[in-house]
mmCIF file of C-alpha atoms and ligand atoms in Angstrom:
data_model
loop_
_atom_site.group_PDB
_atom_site.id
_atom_site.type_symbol
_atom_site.label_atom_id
_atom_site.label_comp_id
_atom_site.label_asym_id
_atom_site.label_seq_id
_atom_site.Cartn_x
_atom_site.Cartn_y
_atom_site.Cartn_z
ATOM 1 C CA UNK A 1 -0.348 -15.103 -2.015
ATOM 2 C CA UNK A 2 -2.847 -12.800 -3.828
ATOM 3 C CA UNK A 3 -3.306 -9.199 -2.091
ATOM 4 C CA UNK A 4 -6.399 -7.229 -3.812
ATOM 5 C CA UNK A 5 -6.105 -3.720 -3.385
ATOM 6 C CA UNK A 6 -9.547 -1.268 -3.917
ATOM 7 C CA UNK A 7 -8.339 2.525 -4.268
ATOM 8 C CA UNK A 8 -9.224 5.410 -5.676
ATOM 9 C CA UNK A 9 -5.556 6.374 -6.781
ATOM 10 C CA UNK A 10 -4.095 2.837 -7.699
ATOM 11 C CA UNK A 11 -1.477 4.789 -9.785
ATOM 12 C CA UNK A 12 -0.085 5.499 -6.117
ATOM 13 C CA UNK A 13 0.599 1.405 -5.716
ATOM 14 C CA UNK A 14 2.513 1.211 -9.146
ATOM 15 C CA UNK A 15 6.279 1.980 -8.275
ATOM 16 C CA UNK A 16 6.027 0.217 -4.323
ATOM 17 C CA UNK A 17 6.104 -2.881 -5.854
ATOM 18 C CA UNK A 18 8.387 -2.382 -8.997
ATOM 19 C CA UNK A 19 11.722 -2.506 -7.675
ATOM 20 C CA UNK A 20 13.704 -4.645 -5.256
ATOM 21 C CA UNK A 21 12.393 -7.555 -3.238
ATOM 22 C CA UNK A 22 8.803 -6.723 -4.122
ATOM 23 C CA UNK A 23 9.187 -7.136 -7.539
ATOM 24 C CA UNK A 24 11.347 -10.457 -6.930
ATOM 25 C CA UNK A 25 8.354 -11.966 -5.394
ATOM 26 C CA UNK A 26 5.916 -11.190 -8.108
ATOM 27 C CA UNK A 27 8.683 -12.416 -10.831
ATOM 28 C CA UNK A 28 8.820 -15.722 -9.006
ATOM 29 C CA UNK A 29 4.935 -15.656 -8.849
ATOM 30 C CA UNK A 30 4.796 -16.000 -4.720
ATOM 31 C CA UNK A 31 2.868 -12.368 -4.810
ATOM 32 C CA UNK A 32 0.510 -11.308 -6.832
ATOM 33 C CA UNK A 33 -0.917 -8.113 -6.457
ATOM 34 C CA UNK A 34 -3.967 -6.882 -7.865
ATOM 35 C CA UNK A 35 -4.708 -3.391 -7.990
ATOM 36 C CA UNK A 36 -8.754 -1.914 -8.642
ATOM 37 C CA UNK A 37 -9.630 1.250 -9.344
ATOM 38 C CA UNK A 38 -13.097 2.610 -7.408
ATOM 39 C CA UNK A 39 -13.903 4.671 -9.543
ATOM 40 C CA UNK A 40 -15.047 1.955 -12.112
ATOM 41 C CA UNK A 41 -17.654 1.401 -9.981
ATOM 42 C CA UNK A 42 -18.846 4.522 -10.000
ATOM 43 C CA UNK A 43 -22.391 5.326 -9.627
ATOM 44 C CA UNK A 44 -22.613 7.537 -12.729
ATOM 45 C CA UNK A 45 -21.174 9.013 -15.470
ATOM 46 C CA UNK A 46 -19.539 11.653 -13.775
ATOM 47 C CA UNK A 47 -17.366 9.284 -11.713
ATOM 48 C CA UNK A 48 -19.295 9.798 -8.703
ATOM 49 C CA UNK A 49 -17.975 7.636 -5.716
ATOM 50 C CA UNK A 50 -17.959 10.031 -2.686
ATOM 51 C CA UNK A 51 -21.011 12.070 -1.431
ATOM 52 C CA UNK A 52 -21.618 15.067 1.427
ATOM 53 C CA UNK A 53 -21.163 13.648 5.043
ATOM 54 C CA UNK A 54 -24.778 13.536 6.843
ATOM 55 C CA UNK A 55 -24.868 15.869 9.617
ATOM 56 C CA UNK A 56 -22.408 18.115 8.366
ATOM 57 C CA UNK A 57 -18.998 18.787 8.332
ATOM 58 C CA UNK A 58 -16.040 19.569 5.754
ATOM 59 C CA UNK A 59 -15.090 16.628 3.711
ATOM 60 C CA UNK A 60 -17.017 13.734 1.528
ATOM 61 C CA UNK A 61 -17.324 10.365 2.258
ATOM 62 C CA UNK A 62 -17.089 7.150 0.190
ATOM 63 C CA UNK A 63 -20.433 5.923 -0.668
ATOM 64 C CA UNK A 64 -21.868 2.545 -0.116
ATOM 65 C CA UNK A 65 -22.797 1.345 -3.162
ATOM 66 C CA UNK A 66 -19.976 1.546 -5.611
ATOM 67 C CA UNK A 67 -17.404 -0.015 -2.438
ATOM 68 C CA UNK A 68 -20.283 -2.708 -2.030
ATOM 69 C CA UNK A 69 -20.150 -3.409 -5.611
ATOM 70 C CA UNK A 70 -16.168 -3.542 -6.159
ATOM 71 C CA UNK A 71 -16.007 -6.071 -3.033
ATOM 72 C CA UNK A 72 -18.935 -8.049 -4.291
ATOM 73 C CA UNK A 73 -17.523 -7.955 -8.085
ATOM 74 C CA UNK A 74 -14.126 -9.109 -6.477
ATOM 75 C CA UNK A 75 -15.939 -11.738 -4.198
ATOM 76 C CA UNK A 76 -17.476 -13.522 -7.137
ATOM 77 C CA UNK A 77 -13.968 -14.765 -8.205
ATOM 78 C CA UNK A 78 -12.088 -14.833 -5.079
ATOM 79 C CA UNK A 79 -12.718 -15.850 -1.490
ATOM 80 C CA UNK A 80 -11.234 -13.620 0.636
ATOM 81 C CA UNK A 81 -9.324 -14.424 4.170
ATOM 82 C CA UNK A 82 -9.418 -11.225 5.437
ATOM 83 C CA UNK A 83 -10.590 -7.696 4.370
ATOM 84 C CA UNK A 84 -9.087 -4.792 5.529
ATOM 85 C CA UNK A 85 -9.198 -1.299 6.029
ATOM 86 C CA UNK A 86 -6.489 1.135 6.007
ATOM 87 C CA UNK A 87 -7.511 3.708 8.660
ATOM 88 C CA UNK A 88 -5.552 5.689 10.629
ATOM 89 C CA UNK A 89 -8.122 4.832 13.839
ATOM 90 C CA UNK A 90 -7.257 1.223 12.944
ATOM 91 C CA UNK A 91 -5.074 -1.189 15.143
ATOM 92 C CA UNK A 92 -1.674 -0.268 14.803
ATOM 93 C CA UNK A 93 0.488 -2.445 12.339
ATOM 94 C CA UNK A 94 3.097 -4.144 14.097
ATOM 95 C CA UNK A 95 5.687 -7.486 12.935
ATOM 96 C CA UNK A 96 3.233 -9.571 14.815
ATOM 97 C CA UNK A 97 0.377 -8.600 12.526
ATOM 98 C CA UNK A 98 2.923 -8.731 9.475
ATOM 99 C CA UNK A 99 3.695 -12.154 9.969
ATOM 100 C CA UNK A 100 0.163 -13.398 10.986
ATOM 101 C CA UNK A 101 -0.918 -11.886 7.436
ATOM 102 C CA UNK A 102 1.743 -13.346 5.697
ATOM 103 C CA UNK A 103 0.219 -16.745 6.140
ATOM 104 C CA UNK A 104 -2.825 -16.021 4.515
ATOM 105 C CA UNK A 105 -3.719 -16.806 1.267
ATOM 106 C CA UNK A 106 -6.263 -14.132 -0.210
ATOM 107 C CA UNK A 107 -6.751 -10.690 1.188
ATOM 108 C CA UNK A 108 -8.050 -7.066 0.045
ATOM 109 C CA UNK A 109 -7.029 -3.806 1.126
ATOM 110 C CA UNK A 110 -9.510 -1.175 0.789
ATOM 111 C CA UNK A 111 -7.729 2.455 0.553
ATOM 112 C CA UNK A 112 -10.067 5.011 2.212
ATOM 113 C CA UNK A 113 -9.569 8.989 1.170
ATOM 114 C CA UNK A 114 -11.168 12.223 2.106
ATOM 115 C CA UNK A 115 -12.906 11.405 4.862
ATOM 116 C CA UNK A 116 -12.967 7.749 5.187
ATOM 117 C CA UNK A 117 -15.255 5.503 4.005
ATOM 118 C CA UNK A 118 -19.341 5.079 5.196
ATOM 119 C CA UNK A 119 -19.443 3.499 8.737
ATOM 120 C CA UNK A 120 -21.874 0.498 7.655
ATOM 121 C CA UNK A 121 -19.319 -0.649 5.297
ATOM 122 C CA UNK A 122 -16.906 -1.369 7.956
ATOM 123 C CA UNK A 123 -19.497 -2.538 9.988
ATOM 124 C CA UNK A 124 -20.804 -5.148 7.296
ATOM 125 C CA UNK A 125 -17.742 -6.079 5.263
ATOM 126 C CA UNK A 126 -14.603 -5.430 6.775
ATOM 127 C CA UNK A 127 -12.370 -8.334 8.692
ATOM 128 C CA UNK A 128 -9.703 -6.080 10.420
ATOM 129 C CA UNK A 129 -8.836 -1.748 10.447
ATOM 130 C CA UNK A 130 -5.358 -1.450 9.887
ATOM 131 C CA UNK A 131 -3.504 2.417 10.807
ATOM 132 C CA UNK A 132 0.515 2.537 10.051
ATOM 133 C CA UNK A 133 1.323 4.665 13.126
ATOM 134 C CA UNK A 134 -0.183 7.713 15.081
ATOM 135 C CA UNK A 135 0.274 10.292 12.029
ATOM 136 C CA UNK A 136 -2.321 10.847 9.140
ATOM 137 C CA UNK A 137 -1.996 10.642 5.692
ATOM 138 C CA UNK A 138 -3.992 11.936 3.148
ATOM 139 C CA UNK A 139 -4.967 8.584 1.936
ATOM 140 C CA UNK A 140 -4.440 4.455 2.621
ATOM 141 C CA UNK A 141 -2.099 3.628 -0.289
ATOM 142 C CA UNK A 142 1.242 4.291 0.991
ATOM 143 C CA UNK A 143 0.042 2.875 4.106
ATOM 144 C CA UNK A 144 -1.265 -0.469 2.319
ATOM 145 C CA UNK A 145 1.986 0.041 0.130
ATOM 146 C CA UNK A 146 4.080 -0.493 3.482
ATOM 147 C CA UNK A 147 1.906 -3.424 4.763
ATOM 148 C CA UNK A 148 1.672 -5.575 1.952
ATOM 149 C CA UNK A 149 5.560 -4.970 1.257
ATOM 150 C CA UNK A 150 5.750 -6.420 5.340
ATOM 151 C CA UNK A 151 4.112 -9.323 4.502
ATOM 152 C CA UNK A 152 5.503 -9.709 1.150
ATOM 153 C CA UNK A 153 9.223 -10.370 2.420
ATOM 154 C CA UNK A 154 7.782 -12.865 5.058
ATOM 155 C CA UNK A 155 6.711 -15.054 2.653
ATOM 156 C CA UNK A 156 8.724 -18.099 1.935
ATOM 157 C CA UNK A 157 11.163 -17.983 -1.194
ATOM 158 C CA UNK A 158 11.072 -14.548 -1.284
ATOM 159 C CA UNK A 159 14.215 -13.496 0.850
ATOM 160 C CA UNK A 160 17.225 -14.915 -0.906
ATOM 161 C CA UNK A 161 18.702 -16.104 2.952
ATOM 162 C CA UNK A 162 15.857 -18.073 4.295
ATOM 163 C CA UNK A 163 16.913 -17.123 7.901
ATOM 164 C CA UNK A 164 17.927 -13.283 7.414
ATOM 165 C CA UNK A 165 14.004 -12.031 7.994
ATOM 166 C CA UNK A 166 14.119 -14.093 11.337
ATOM 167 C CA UNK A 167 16.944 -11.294 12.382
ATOM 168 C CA UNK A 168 15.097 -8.644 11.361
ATOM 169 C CA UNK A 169 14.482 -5.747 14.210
ATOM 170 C CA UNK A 170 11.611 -6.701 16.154
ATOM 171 C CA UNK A 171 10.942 -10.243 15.239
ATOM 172 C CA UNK A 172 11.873 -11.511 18.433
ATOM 173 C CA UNK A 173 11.236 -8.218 20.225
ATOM 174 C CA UNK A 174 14.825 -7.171 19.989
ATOM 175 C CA UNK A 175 16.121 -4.527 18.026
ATOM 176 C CA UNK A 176 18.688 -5.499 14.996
ATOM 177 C CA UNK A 177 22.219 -5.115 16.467
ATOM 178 C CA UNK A 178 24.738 -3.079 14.654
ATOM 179 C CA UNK A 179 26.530 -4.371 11.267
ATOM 180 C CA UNK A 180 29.604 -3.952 9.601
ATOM 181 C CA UNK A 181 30.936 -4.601 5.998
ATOM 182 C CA UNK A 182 35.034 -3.844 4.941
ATOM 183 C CA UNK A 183 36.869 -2.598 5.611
ATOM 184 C CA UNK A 184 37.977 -3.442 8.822
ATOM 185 C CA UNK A 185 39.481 0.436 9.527
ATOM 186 C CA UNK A 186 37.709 2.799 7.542
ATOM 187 C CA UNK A 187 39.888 6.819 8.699
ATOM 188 C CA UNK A 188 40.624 5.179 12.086
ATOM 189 C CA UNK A 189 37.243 3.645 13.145
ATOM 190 C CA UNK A 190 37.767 0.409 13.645
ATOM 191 C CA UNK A 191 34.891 -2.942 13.186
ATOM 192 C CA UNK A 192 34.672 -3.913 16.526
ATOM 193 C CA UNK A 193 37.472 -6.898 17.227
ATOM 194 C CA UNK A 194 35.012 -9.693 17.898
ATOM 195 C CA UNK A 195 33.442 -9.656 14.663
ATOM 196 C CA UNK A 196 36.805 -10.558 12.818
ATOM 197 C CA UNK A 197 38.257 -12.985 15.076
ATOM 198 C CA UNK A 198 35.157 -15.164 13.370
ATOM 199 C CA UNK A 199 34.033 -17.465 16.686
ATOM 200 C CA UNK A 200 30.215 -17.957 15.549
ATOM 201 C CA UNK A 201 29.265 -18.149 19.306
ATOM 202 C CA UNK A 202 31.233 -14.558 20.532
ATOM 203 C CA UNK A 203 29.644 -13.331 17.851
ATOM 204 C CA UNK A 204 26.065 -14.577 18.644
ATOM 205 C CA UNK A 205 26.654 -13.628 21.944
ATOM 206 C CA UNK A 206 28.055 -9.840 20.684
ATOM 207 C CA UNK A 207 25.070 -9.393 18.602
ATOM 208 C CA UNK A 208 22.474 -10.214 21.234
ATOM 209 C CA UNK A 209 24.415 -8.045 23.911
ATOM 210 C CA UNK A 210 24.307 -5.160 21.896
ATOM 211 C CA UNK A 211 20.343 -5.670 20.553
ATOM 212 C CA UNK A 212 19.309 -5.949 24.112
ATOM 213 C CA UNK A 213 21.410 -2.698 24.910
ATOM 214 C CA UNK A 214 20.017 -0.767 22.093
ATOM 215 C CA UNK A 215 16.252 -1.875 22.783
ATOM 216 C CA UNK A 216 16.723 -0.783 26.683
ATOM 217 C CA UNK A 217 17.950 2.714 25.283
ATOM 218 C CA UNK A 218 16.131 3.089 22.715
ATOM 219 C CA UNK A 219 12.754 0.922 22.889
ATOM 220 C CA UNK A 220 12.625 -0.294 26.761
ATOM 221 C CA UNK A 221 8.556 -0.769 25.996
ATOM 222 C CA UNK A 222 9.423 -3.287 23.720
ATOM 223 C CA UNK A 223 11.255 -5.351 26.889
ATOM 224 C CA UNK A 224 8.392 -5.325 28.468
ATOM 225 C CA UNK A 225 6.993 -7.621 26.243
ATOM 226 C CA UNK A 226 9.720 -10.375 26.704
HETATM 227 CL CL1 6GU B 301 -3.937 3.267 7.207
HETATM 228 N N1 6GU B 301 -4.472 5.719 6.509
HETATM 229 C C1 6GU B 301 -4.330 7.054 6.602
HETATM 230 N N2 6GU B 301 -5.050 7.844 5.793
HETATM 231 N N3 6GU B 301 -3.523 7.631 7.469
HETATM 232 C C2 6GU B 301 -2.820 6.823 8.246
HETATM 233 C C3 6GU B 301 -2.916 5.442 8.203
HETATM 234 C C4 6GU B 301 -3.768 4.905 7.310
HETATM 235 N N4 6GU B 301 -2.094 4.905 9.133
HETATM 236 C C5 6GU B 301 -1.525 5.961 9.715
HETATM 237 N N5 6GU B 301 -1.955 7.107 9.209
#
């Protein structure tokens, strides 16, 4: 999969995707990320990218012309699936959307800043508005940093056990039930006996008894959904 990613602070998407599983998936060439830096299309020499909002108000906008040409530059060599924009009055990113990304083949994120990014570029170019949650950051990148490392783990080859990401919290609605590594008593707090008698089906039974119990306490909207 190929994720392009249009910011004005790419620096910001360096170390996401050096370590760990991320970087796995690029060394094995299933991800490939590509990050572009706005301000090379700049609309002159001073590096000009965002203007004055019309109408007033604190805070500049991204201008039309050098996000137009970065998406057109980009769209010469690559057909995109879907492009997005990380907003925080986007649709909420959820393991739903995660997974229906993951299946795609060619995507770019746009990063907005300051005050977002002119209206009739979302109206013209953009696929799908993406926010992380009901908080606000001071720009997309960590919030395109957190999506594309979602889908990046979905995709196939890239988790070492095949099966673990379909037992992830949330994939089937559920919570992840609690886990346990040795040892077995650890100052008197003992692994919980069903887990080490080794029955496969107790413990399938254990583990879905206690992510049911945890997503009534904890996340009873998700039940709803069931
Ligand atoms: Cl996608 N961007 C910004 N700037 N803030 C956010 C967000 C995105 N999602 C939640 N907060």
């Amino acid at each position: 999969m190929h994720i392009h990613i249009i910011s004005v602070a790419p620096e910001l998407l360096d170390s996401p995707f050096a370590h760990s599983i991320m970087k796995r998936a690029k060394e094995k060439g299933l991800l490939h990320i590509h990050t572009h830096n706005l301000r090379d299309w700049a609309i002159n020499k001073h590096g000009q990218i965002d203007d004055y909002q019309y109408g007033g108000g604190a805070g500049m906008v991204i201008m039309c012309e050098p996000l137009v040409n970065a998406i057109e530059a980009l769209q010469k060599d690559h057909q995109f699936d879907e492009i997005i924009y990380m907003t925080p009055d986007g649709d909420t990113f959820n393991q739903q959307a995660a997974n229906q990304l993951s299946l795609k083949g060619n995507i770019l994120i746009i990063c907005g800043h300051y005050k977002g990014i002119d209206q009739r570029i979302r109206d013209h170019y953009i696929t799908k508005e993406i926010s992380i949650g009901d908080y606000v950051l001071s720009g997309g990148e960590l919030a395109a940093a957190v999506v594309v490392d979602a889908i990046g783990r979905l995709l196939p080859g890239v988790l070492n056990d095949e099966t673990s990401a379909l037992t992830d919290s949330f994939q089937d609605n559920l919570l992840a039930p609690p886990v346990y590594t040795r040892p077995a008593d650890f100052k008197g707090w003992q692994v919980p006996e069903i887990l080490l008698q080794g029955d496969p089906k107790k413990v399938a039974d254990w583990r879905f008894e206690q992510s049911f119990e945890r997503t009534k306490t904890r996340r009873p909207d998700l039940l709803g959904d069931i």
